């Protein structure tokens, strides 16, 4: 690799953004062009705004994965424990560690790795085989780090525990890469990266280092950014060591085609009769009002506009210095136009200075409270929002309470119970109108992204509407049957909407993954638009979105390790052009057992979830389920034939590597997820929204969504629910089977989107009183609720666990809490039980049945 001769600056931790915007001289902005095939050159600005920051192609080569020790906790006999009925629980780990990250860095991991490496090369992987027939799923294993990345000695410039990116930013399905495509094909294992480059960073985590001198060091040939795995030639010149796998650079002017643009937010608010009566309008406007101080605007450049709509469009003009807004109505939605050229898109600080914006937000609900119009011109409203911001770009946030019925993008109710569960059902999961795809592409070109907040109590065609966020790097949020009169509904929406408003967003984003020679990025999954072969365009990027990128091996790899580098060029919402670089290195092997020993089952499950949803868009739902199941069978067959004594013959066992023991139950959870589950009862909107989550959630949120968490509260250890060094201590997780439910017990089941509090029918009155402040089980009502905080320690511990459940993972989601009585309403009871994915439900197998069918299939005797 050829390196520029220069000094590298010292690296230090820095805040996520600067308080002052970097000033760029006028006329200096230039675009960076080039590819792996030809040298890059600086050229003057010559592209339209949508090409902002067109960034050249990339590459690099590897290091250690994080590790942490499992902690064991003893089991004592806590309150409400009935020795005659309750089962003795095993010792499980204390799940209070940063469980959601599925692996945290251990400062000693790298030092340990280097101390154990011999001069002959990296330590080999040791493959341990487990028998799935006798090894039931242990949910604690999902909190373990991925298999260690074992690189050869001196792979890095300096031995640093931060040299490889933390897996919460970037992880691979394989932590040892096969050296040939034939070896990869033989393993039947998919090779892919799972990426979440902009995850939120808590106060007690290391911040991403920021290099501020605008000197960007890259390989002239492959365009890779300097990283811990570079090699020096010709004596190396002078270069201070760079130890971080994840880093952010302030970019010079060569990385822009125009100066950094301000953040722009255009709110499209449905004010039809349905929207007003549900309380959505009042809740939305109040939430915007209460969060004006949280919208990113440190340099007073942020712009905002509000457009209301029913079957007409309502614009609001607020000239500078004016305290009262003027409403302008556009009734012609067939040819959308802006009613005036200025004062519709407002500078946030100026609009607030005279009180005009606050006045508007306070009055919108009253303006339309008597509105009897039923109908939605959502498509024209989207066009209007686009026209307001097209010169700049930014984020459209659309809030809609009914099916679009007027103008472009109008949709019809195509929900048909007769085709649910049939081969035609997948048609309901595809966009019904080409407008939402074509308009999304138009938005992407103009650096406009769309977030959809959907509230309808009837069919709303989430499948069509979610196209916009999917192709513009936005997100879909769905609140079926929203009613703000229920405090829980208002609280959930206000919390999530407020967090979206406060979130620092990245603007004019392009992302590319470069890799060592012989590797090529082949398929891409997530919310973005693929602008060229491997360039992902994202007008704005919110934090905590996940992406999966499949990798092909195109030629034999002759190096001891390879490097993959994700580069994300973006403008911060504070007006600074930056490049986030995430680098991971992996050893190369010609040994199939090492490939199997290196499988990251979390990353593999995330990839398969994305591929399953993608398949439903071009095939039947059944085909998507079969493809996932057959991939698991292929992996198990290859493992049996290559790694066990049974070879190609029949086996009484079902063998798999210890590091993949949870893969079958994760696949079972995916097959039972409402996004692809076999059922004739799932409404299309619910299924489409689930699919939107499956293709956008990062691993930390996706894994519990397919394999929920399950806790016993009535007999939890005494420290559970109290505050430890890392916050509230969670109870030990249980396997997802109703065999663990007890008639006198209190249990919590959650998947990151919904929390169920299961109450056994024989729960003692004291437990009911301590948790719900009610005299007995008989008077307890099931359903959506808010737990009271009572003056007893058990109530406070249960509330602390519920609160920790809502806060322990990254993202904006605020799960509803449902009380589920063991003998309560059947629909609610069945919904909660469906989260126990190891049980049989309708036509869906139990875990034991699933494993048995896998064994039959692996042995060539049919199956699932």
Short mmCIF file of C-alpha atoms in Angstrom, two decimals, residues 131-605:
data_model
loop_
_atom_site.label_atom_id
_atom_site.label_comp_id
_atom_site.label_asym_id
_atom_site.label_seq_id
_atom_site.Cartn_x
_atom_site.Cartn_y
_atom_site.Cartn_z
CA UNK A 131 -25.19 -31.64 20.06
CA UNK A 132 -28.33 -29.56 19.58
CA UNK A 133 -30.49 -32.48 20.73
CA UNK A 134 -28.98 -32.27 24.21
CA UNK A 135 -27.98 -28.59 24.40
CA UNK A 136 -31.09 -26.45 24.98
CA UNK A 137 -30.86 -22.74 24.14
CA UNK A 138 -29.27 -20.59 26.83
CA UNK A 139 -30.21 -16.92 26.32
CA UNK A 140 -27.13 -15.81 28.27
CA UNK A 141 -25.02 -16.78 25.26
CA UNK A 142 -26.53 -13.91 23.25
CA UNK A 143 -24.70 -11.51 25.55
CA UNK A 144 -21.31 -13.02 24.80
CA UNK A 145 -18.89 -11.31 22.42
CA UNK A 146 -18.39 -12.78 18.95
CA UNK A 147 -15.53 -15.26 18.40
CA UNK A 148 -12.15 -13.65 18.89
CA UNK A 149 -10.47 -12.18 15.82
CA UNK A 150 -7.01 -13.77 15.85
CA UNK A 151 -4.56 -11.85 13.73
CA UNK A 152 -0.92 -12.65 13.06
CA UNK A 153 1.74 -10.89 15.12
CA UNK A 154 2.60 -7.36 14.04
CA UNK A 155 -0.61 -7.05 12.01
CA UNK A 156 -1.11 -3.61 13.50
CA UNK A 157 1.18 -0.64 13.67
CA UNK A 158 0.69 -0.67 17.43
CA UNK A 159 -0.97 -3.20 19.76
CA UNK A 160 -4.14 -1.35 20.76
CA UNK A 161 -7.40 -2.79 22.03
CA UNK A 162 -9.17 -0.27 19.80
CA UNK A 163 -7.39 -1.28 16.57
CA UNK A 164 -10.37 -3.28 15.31
CA UNK A 165 -13.73 -1.54 15.30
CA UNK A 166 -16.01 -2.56 18.15
CA UNK A 167 -18.61 -5.07 16.87
CA UNK A 168 -21.38 -2.65 17.82
CA UNK A 169 -20.16 -0.53 14.88
CA UNK A 170 -19.15 -3.28 12.48
CA UNK A 171 -19.07 -7.07 12.67
CA UNK A 172 -18.70 -9.89 10.19
CA UNK A 173 -20.61 -13.15 9.87
CA UNK A 174 -17.17 -14.83 9.79
CA UNK A 175 -14.23 -13.74 11.93
CA UNK A 176 -11.82 -15.81 9.81
CA UNK A 177 -12.16 -15.33 6.07
CA UNK A 178 -11.84 -18.34 3.72
CA UNK A 179 -8.95 -17.84 1.33
CA UNK A 180 -10.93 -18.98 -1.71
CA UNK A 181 -14.49 -18.71 -2.98
CA UNK A 182 -14.62 -22.51 -3.24
CA UNK A 183 -13.91 -22.87 0.49
CA UNK A 184 -16.60 -20.31 1.26
CA UNK A 185 -19.05 -22.15 -1.00
CA UNK A 186 -18.19 -25.44 0.65
CA UNK A 187 -19.01 -24.05 4.09
CA UNK A 188 -22.46 -22.83 2.91
CA UNK A 189 -21.93 -19.87 5.27
CA UNK A 190 -22.84 -16.38 4.03
CA UNK A 191 -20.05 -13.81 4.22
CA UNK A 192 -21.27 -10.32 5.11
CA UNK A 193 -20.68 -7.23 7.20
CA UNK A 194 -23.31 -5.97 9.63
CA UNK A 195 -22.81 -2.25 10.13
CA UNK A 196 -24.22 0.46 12.40
CA UNK A 197 -21.76 3.29 11.81
CA UNK A 198 -23.75 5.96 13.67
CA UNK A 199 -24.81 4.29 16.85
CA UNK A 200 -25.41 6.48 19.86
CA UNK A 201 -22.61 6.60 22.41
CA UNK A 202 -23.50 6.80 26.10
CA UNK A 203 -21.60 8.92 28.59
CA UNK A 204 -19.69 5.96 30.01
CA UNK A 205 -18.53 4.67 26.59
CA UNK A 206 -15.47 5.88 24.68
CA UNK A 207 -16.33 8.63 22.21
CA UNK A 208 -15.32 8.26 18.57
CA UNK A 209 -11.96 10.08 18.21
CA UNK A 210 -12.12 13.21 16.07
CA UNK A 211 -9.20 14.41 13.95
CA UNK A 212 -9.65 18.13 13.36
CA UNK A 213 -6.71 19.29 11.24
CA UNK A 214 -8.47 18.46 7.91
CA UNK A 215 -5.41 16.54 6.68
CA UNK A 216 -6.74 13.32 5.17
CA UNK A 217 -4.18 10.51 4.68
CA UNK A 218 -5.22 7.90 2.10
CA UNK A 219 -3.64 5.32 -0.15
CA UNK A 220 -3.24 6.80 -3.60
CA UNK A 221 -4.05 3.49 -5.28
CA UNK A 222 -7.04 2.05 -3.44
CA UNK A 223 -8.27 5.21 -1.65
CA UNK A 224 -8.31 3.59 1.80
CA UNK A 225 -7.97 5.91 4.76
CA UNK A 226 -5.02 5.43 7.10
CA UNK A 227 -5.85 2.88 9.78
CA UNK A 228 -4.15 0.63 12.35
CA UNK A 229 -3.29 -1.99 9.72
CA UNK A 230 -1.25 0.07 7.25
CA UNK A 231 2.26 -1.00 6.35
CA UNK A 232 5.21 1.32 5.93
CA UNK A 233 7.68 1.06 3.04
CA UNK A 234 10.93 2.89 2.25
CA UNK A 235 11.61 3.43 5.89
CA UNK A 236 8.11 4.69 6.45
CA UNK A 237 9.05 8.37 6.80
CA UNK A 238 7.51 9.77 9.97
CA UNK A 239 4.08 8.77 11.15
CA UNK A 240 2.74 8.79 14.64
CA UNK A 241 0.84 5.60 15.52
CA UNK A 242 -2.88 5.55 14.83
CA UNK A 243 -4.61 3.02 17.10
CA UNK A 244 -8.37 3.37 16.53
CA UNK A 245 -10.54 1.21 14.26
CA UNK A 246 -13.37 3.75 14.45
CA UNK A 247 -12.47 7.39 13.90
CA UNK A 248 -13.93 10.55 12.44
CA UNK A 249 -12.11 13.19 10.40
CA UNK A 250 -13.05 16.78 9.72
CA UNK A 251 -12.96 16.86 5.91
CA UNK A 252 -11.23 19.55 3.85
CA UNK A 253 -13.02 21.43 1.12
CA UNK A 254 -12.03 18.85 -1.50
CA UNK A 255 -14.69 16.56 -0.05
CA UNK A 256 -17.61 18.85 -0.90
CA UNK A 257 -19.35 20.16 -3.96
CA UNK A 258 -20.96 22.95 -1.97
CA UNK A 259 -20.55 24.42 1.51
CA UNK A 260 -22.20 22.43 4.31
CA UNK A 261 -25.94 22.99 4.29
CA UNK A 262 -28.09 23.76 7.32
CA UNK A 263 -30.35 21.14 8.83
CA UNK A 264 -33.89 21.50 7.46
CA UNK A 265 -37.04 19.98 8.97
CA UNK A 266 -40.37 20.12 7.13
CA UNK A 267 -43.33 18.79 9.13
CA UNK A 268 -46.35 17.52 7.19
CA UNK A 269 -49.24 17.17 9.64
CA UNK A 270 -52.49 15.42 8.74
CA UNK A 271 -55.36 17.57 10.10
CA UNK A 272 -58.28 15.57 8.70
CA UNK A 273 -61.18 14.67 10.97
CA UNK A 274 -59.63 11.32 11.91
CA UNK A 275 -56.27 12.86 12.82
CA UNK A 276 -57.77 15.58 15.00
CA UNK A 277 -60.23 13.29 16.77
CA UNK A 278 -57.54 10.73 17.63
CA UNK A 279 -55.53 13.42 19.40
CA UNK A 280 -52.61 12.99 17.02
CA UNK A 281 -52.56 16.63 15.96
CA UNK A 282 -52.60 17.96 19.52
CA UNK A 283 -49.93 15.49 20.65
CA UNK A 284 -47.69 16.15 17.64
CA UNK A 285 -47.81 19.94 17.85
CA UNK A 286 -47.31 19.88 21.62
CA UNK A 287 -44.32 17.56 21.22
CA UNK A 288 -42.71 19.80 18.59
CA UNK A 289 -43.30 22.80 20.85
CA UNK A 290 -41.79 21.09 23.88
CA UNK A 291 -38.75 19.94 21.92
CA UNK A 292 -37.85 23.11 20.03
CA UNK A 293 -34.84 23.55 22.32
CA UNK A 294 -33.67 20.01 21.52
CA UNK A 295 -33.72 20.31 17.73
CA UNK A 296 -30.03 20.57 16.69
CA UNK A 297 -29.33 24.27 16.07
CA UNK A 298 -26.13 25.34 17.80
CA UNK A 299 -25.18 27.78 15.06
CA UNK A 300 -28.68 29.23 14.47
CA UNK A 301 -28.82 27.91 10.88
CA UNK A 302 -31.52 25.24 11.22
CA UNK A 303 -34.67 25.84 9.14
CA UNK A 304 -38.19 24.63 9.76
CA UNK A 305 -41.54 24.60 7.95
CA UNK A 306 -44.97 23.31 8.87
CA UNK A 307 -47.53 22.24 6.28
CA UNK A 308 -50.90 20.83 7.31
CA UNK A 309 -53.10 18.80 4.99
CA UNK A 310 -56.42 17.06 4.60
CA UNK A 311 -57.75 17.20 1.02
CA UNK A 312 -56.11 20.64 0.74
CA UNK A 313 -52.71 22.00 1.77
CA UNK A 314 -52.27 24.63 4.49
CA UNK A 315 -49.03 26.63 4.50
CA UNK A 316 -47.97 29.05 7.22
CA UNK A 317 -46.05 32.23 6.48
CA UNK A 318 -44.09 34.00 9.19
CA UNK A 319 -42.00 36.95 7.93
CA UNK A 320 -39.07 38.00 10.15
CA UNK A 321 -40.17 40.11 13.10
CA UNK A 322 -43.83 39.09 12.77
CA UNK A 323 -45.36 37.41 15.79
CA UNK A 324 -48.54 36.08 14.16
CA UNK A 325 -48.37 33.55 11.31
CA UNK A 326 -50.56 33.75 8.22
CA UNK A 327 -52.24 30.62 6.85
CA UNK A 328 -52.28 30.16 3.07
CA UNK A 329 -54.55 27.48 1.57
CA UNK A 330 -53.82 25.58 -1.65
CA UNK A 331 -56.84 23.56 -2.77
CA UNK A 332 -55.49 22.49 -6.15
CA UNK A 333 -53.63 19.33 -5.19
CA UNK A 334 -53.30 18.10 -8.77
CA UNK A 335 -50.68 20.73 -9.57
CA UNK A 336 -48.92 21.56 -6.33
CA UNK A 337 -47.29 24.97 -6.00
CA UNK A 338 -45.93 27.12 -3.19
CA UNK A 339 -48.33 30.00 -2.44
CA UNK A 340 -45.46 32.44 -1.93
CA UNK A 341 -41.73 32.26 -2.61
CA UNK A 342 -40.48 33.27 0.84
CA UNK A 343 -41.31 33.09 4.54
CA UNK A 344 -42.62 29.50 4.39
CA UNK A 345 -39.30 27.87 5.25
CA UNK A 346 -38.27 29.65 8.43
CA UNK A 347 -35.01 30.07 10.26
CA UNK A 348 -35.75 28.29 13.53
CA UNK A 349 -34.07 30.88 15.77
CA UNK A 350 -35.70 33.82 13.99
CA UNK A 351 -39.13 32.20 13.98
CA UNK A 352 -38.86 31.72 17.73
CA UNK A 353 -37.49 35.15 18.53
CA UNK A 354 -40.86 36.86 18.07
CA UNK A 355 -42.87 34.00 19.50
CA UNK A 356 -44.54 33.33 16.14
CA UNK A 357 -43.53 29.66 15.87
CA UNK A 358 -44.66 28.86 19.40
CA UNK A 359 -47.93 30.68 18.73
CA UNK A 360 -48.51 28.64 15.58
CA UNK A 361 -47.82 25.31 17.25
CA UNK A 362 -50.15 26.22 20.11
CA UNK A 363 -53.00 27.13 17.77
CA UNK A 364 -52.90 24.44 15.04
CA UNK A 365 -55.09 21.97 16.91
CA UNK A 366 -57.69 24.64 17.68
CA UNK A 367 -57.68 25.79 14.03
CA UNK A 368 -58.79 22.35 12.89
CA UNK A 369 -60.64 20.95 15.92
CA UNK A 370 -64.01 21.22 14.14
CA UNK A 371 -62.64 19.85 10.87
CA UNK A 372 -65.11 17.33 9.43
CA UNK A 373 -63.15 16.63 6.24
CA UNK A 374 -62.30 12.98 5.71
CA UNK A 375 -59.56 12.32 3.18
CA UNK A 376 -55.82 12.64 2.76
CA UNK A 377 -53.72 14.43 0.17
CA UNK A 378 -50.51 12.97 1.54
CA UNK A 379 -48.84 12.69 -1.88
CA UNK A 380 -49.36 16.38 -2.76
CA UNK A 381 -48.24 17.32 0.75
CA UNK A 382 -45.02 15.38 0.19
CA UNK A 383 -44.52 17.22 -3.11
CA UNK A 384 -45.04 20.55 -1.35
CA UNK A 385 -42.53 19.67 1.35
CA UNK A 386 -40.07 18.66 -1.34
CA UNK A 387 -40.48 21.99 -3.17
CA UNK A 388 -39.85 23.88 0.07
CA UNK A 389 -36.51 22.23 0.72
CA UNK A 390 -35.24 21.06 -2.68
CA UNK A 391 -32.50 23.73 -3.00
CA UNK A 392 -31.01 22.63 0.33
CA UNK A 393 -32.14 19.12 1.25
CA UNK A 394 -33.04 17.88 4.70
CA UNK A 395 -35.71 15.80 6.41
CA UNK A 396 -39.45 15.58 5.75
CA UNK A 397 -41.37 14.27 8.75
CA UNK A 398 -44.84 13.20 7.64
CA UNK A 399 -47.56 12.40 10.18
CA UNK A 400 -50.56 10.66 8.62
CA UNK A 401 -53.72 9.16 10.14
CA UNK A 402 -55.45 7.69 7.12
CA UNK A 403 -54.97 6.07 3.74
CA UNK A 404 -53.87 8.62 1.10
CA UNK A 405 -56.98 9.21 -1.03
CA UNK A 406 -56.52 12.43 -3.03
CA UNK A 407 -54.03 13.45 -5.71
CA UNK A 408 -50.76 11.79 -6.63
CA UNK A 409 -49.94 8.76 -4.50
CA UNK A 410 -53.59 8.03 -3.72
CA UNK A 411 -54.08 4.43 -2.58
CA UNK A 412 -57.00 2.06 -2.32
CA UNK A 413 -57.82 -0.35 0.45
CA UNK A 414 -56.43 -3.64 -0.83
CA UNK A 415 -56.67 -5.52 2.47
CA UNK A 416 -58.41 -8.80 1.69
CA UNK A 417 -58.71 -11.37 4.50
CA UNK A 418 -59.27 -14.11 1.91
CA UNK A 419 -55.72 -13.89 0.56
CA UNK A 420 -53.96 -13.71 3.95
CA UNK A 421 -51.88 -16.83 4.42
CA UNK A 422 -52.00 -17.65 0.70
CA UNK A 423 -49.40 -17.35 -2.04
CA UNK A 424 -50.91 -13.98 -3.02
CA UNK A 425 -50.27 -12.37 0.35
CA UNK A 426 -46.77 -11.20 -0.59
CA UNK A 427 -48.40 -8.84 -3.12
CA UNK A 428 -49.78 -6.86 -0.18
CA UNK A 429 -46.22 -6.27 1.03
CA UNK A 430 -45.17 -4.50 -2.17
CA UNK A 431 -45.90 -0.87 -3.00
CA UNK A 432 -49.28 -0.42 -4.69
CA UNK A 433 -48.30 2.81 -6.45
CA UNK A 434 -45.09 3.57 -8.33
CA UNK A 435 -45.20 7.12 -6.92
CA UNK A 436 -43.60 6.14 -3.62
CA UNK A 437 -40.56 4.57 -5.30
CA UNK A 438 -40.09 7.24 -7.98
CA UNK A 439 -40.64 10.09 -5.55
CA UNK A 440 -38.16 8.47 -3.15
CA UNK A 441 -35.50 8.42 -5.86
CA UNK A 442 -36.24 12.06 -6.63
CA UNK A 443 -35.85 12.87 -2.93
CA UNK A 444 -32.57 10.96 -2.71
CA UNK A 445 -31.11 12.93 -5.59
CA UNK A 446 -32.02 16.20 -3.89
CA UNK A 447 -30.64 15.09 -0.48
CA UNK A 448 -34.14 14.83 1.04
CA UNK A 449 -35.08 11.99 3.39
CA UNK A 450 -38.54 11.09 4.68
CA UNK A 451 -39.67 9.78 8.05
CA UNK A 452 -43.22 8.42 8.20
CA UNK A 453 -45.30 8.46 11.40
CA UNK A 454 -48.46 6.44 10.74
CA UNK A 455 -51.50 6.34 13.07
CA UNK A 456 -54.49 4.86 11.29
CA UNK A 457 -57.00 2.65 13.07
CA UNK A 458 -57.90 1.19 9.66
CA UNK A 459 -55.83 -0.08 6.74
CA UNK A 460 -53.15 2.47 5.80
CA UNK A 461 -50.94 0.53 3.34
CA UNK A 462 -47.75 0.65 5.39
CA UNK A 463 -46.07 -1.41 2.66
CA UNK A 464 -46.45 1.42 0.14
CA UNK A 465 -45.75 4.30 2.52
CA UNK A 466 -42.65 2.70 4.03
CA UNK A 467 -41.03 2.77 0.56
CA UNK A 468 -40.20 6.43 1.10
CA UNK A 469 -38.15 5.96 4.26
CA UNK A 470 -36.58 2.80 2.85
CA UNK A 471 -35.06 4.47 -0.22
CA UNK A 472 -34.32 7.84 1.42
CA UNK A 473 -32.58 6.49 4.56
CA UNK A 474 -35.47 7.51 6.79
CA UNK A 475 -37.51 5.41 9.21
CA UNK A 476 -41.13 4.31 9.55
CA UNK A 477 -42.95 4.55 12.89
CA UNK A 478 -46.35 2.91 13.28
CA UNK A 479 -48.99 3.49 15.96
CA UNK A 480 -52.02 1.35 15.01
CA UNK A 481 -55.34 2.54 16.46
CA UNK A 482 -53.65 5.54 18.08
CA UNK A 483 -55.83 7.32 20.63
CA UNK A 484 -54.24 10.09 22.69
CA UNK A 485 -57.08 9.79 25.21
CA UNK A 486 -55.19 6.72 26.38
CA UNK A 487 -52.27 8.22 28.25
CA UNK A 488 -50.00 5.34 27.23
CA UNK A 489 -50.54 6.05 23.51
CA UNK A 490 -49.80 9.75 23.90
CA UNK A 491 -46.72 9.06 26.03
CA UNK A 492 -45.22 6.53 23.61
CA UNK A 493 -45.66 8.74 20.55
CA UNK A 494 -44.49 11.90 22.34
CA UNK A 495 -41.38 10.14 23.65
CA UNK A 496 -40.40 8.60 20.30
CA UNK A 497 -41.23 11.72 18.27
CA UNK A 498 -39.32 13.89 20.73
CA UNK A 499 -36.26 11.64 20.49
CA UNK A 500 -36.39 11.79 16.69
CA UNK A 501 -36.48 15.60 16.85
CA UNK A 502 -33.55 15.76 19.28
CA UNK A 503 -31.44 13.27 17.37
CA UNK A 504 -28.32 14.68 15.71
CA UNK A 505 -28.67 13.77 12.05
CA UNK A 506 -26.00 13.40 9.40
CA UNK A 507 -26.69 15.19 6.10
CA UNK A 508 -25.66 14.54 2.48
CA UNK A 509 -24.32 11.11 3.34
CA UNK A 510 -22.59 8.64 1.06
CA UNK A 511 -21.21 5.34 2.29
CA UNK A 512 -18.85 2.87 0.68
CA UNK A 513 -17.16 -0.28 1.97
CA UNK A 514 -13.69 -1.02 0.61
CA UNK A 515 -11.83 -4.27 1.12
CA UNK A 516 -8.52 -5.97 0.50
CA UNK A 517 -7.80 -7.35 -2.93
CA UNK A 518 -9.90 -10.36 -3.82
CA UNK A 519 -13.03 -9.16 -1.98
CA UNK A 520 -16.02 -7.36 -3.47
CA UNK A 521 -19.21 -5.96 -1.94
CA UNK A 522 -22.02 -7.73 -3.79
CA UNK A 523 -25.41 -7.09 -2.14
CA UNK A 524 -26.70 -4.34 0.11
CA UNK A 525 -29.50 -4.37 2.69
CA UNK A 526 -30.93 -1.43 4.62
CA UNK A 527 -32.51 1.99 4.17
CA UNK A 528 -30.63 3.76 1.37
CA UNK A 529 -30.48 4.09 -2.41
CA UNK A 530 -27.64 2.38 -4.31
CA UNK A 531 -26.38 5.21 -6.51
CA UNK A 532 -23.72 3.22 -8.36
CA UNK A 533 -22.29 -0.27 -8.04
CA UNK A 534 -21.29 0.09 -4.42
CA UNK A 535 -21.99 3.71 -3.44
CA UNK A 536 -24.86 4.03 -0.98
CA UNK A 537 -26.67 7.39 -1.01
CA UNK A 538 -28.36 8.52 2.19
CA UNK A 539 -29.72 12.09 2.24
CA UNK A 540 -29.83 12.10 6.02
CA UNK A 541 -28.88 9.39 8.47
CA UNK A 542 -30.32 9.12 11.93
CA UNK A 543 -28.44 7.27 14.63
CA UNK A 544 -28.87 3.56 15.29
CA UNK A 545 -29.81 2.32 11.84
CA UNK A 546 -28.40 -1.02 10.77
CA UNK A 547 -27.12 -2.21 7.39
CA UNK A 548 -25.94 -5.56 6.03
CA UNK A 549 -23.56 -5.91 3.09
CA UNK A 550 -22.74 -9.25 1.49
CA UNK A 551 -19.20 -9.98 0.32
CA UNK A 552 -17.90 -12.10 -2.55
CA UNK A 553 -14.45 -13.66 -2.76
CA UNK A 554 -13.38 -13.04 -6.35
CA UNK A 555 -9.84 -14.41 -6.30
CA UNK A 556 -7.59 -16.41 -4.03
CA UNK A 557 -6.44 -14.38 -1.02
CA UNK A 558 -2.72 -14.88 -0.43
CA UNK A 559 -2.29 -12.45 2.47
CA UNK A 560 -2.45 -13.57 6.13
CA UNK A 561 -5.30 -11.19 6.85
CA UNK A 562 -7.74 -8.88 5.09
CA UNK A 563 -9.13 -5.49 5.99
CA UNK A 564 -12.60 -4.06 5.38
CA UNK A 565 -13.16 -0.36 5.80
CA UNK A 566 -16.47 1.48 5.84
CA UNK A 567 -16.16 5.17 5.02
CA UNK A 568 -19.13 7.47 5.55
CA UNK A 569 -18.83 10.98 4.20
CA UNK A 570 -21.38 13.33 5.76
CA UNK A 571 -22.19 16.81 6.97
CA UNK A 572 -23.05 17.14 10.65
CA UNK A 573 -26.21 19.03 11.52
CA UNK A 574 -23.81 21.61 12.97
CA UNK A 575 -22.40 22.45 9.55
CA UNK A 576 -19.16 20.48 9.42
CA UNK A 577 -18.14 18.04 6.68
CA UNK A 578 -16.73 14.85 8.18
CA UNK A 579 -15.66 11.33 7.28
CA UNK A 580 -16.38 8.51 9.69
CA UNK A 581 -14.06 5.57 9.07
CA UNK A 582 -14.75 2.13 10.55
CA UNK A 583 -11.99 -0.45 9.99
CA UNK A 584 -12.00 -4.16 10.78
CA UNK A 585 -9.35 -6.77 9.97
CA UNK A 586 -9.82 -10.53 9.83
CA UNK A 587 -7.39 -13.43 9.52
CA UNK A 588 -7.43 -15.56 6.37
CA UNK A 589 -7.59 -19.34 6.59
CA UNK A 590 -7.63 -22.36 4.31
CA UNK A 591 -9.05 -24.52 7.11
CA UNK A 592 -12.80 -25.17 7.08
CA UNK A 593 -12.90 -25.91 10.81
CA UNK A 594 -11.45 -22.44 11.52
CA UNK A 595 -14.13 -20.90 9.33
CA UNK A 596 -16.84 -22.66 11.35
CA UNK A 597 -15.18 -21.77 14.64
CA UNK A 598 -15.20 -18.09 13.66
CA UNK A 599 -18.94 -17.76 12.88
CA UNK A 600 -20.63 -14.78 14.55
CA UNK A 601 -24.16 -16.12 15.05
CA UNK A 602 -25.58 -12.67 15.85
CA UNK A 603 -24.31 -11.16 12.59
CA UNK A 604 -25.48 -14.22 10.67
CA UNK A 605 -29.01 -13.98 12.09
#
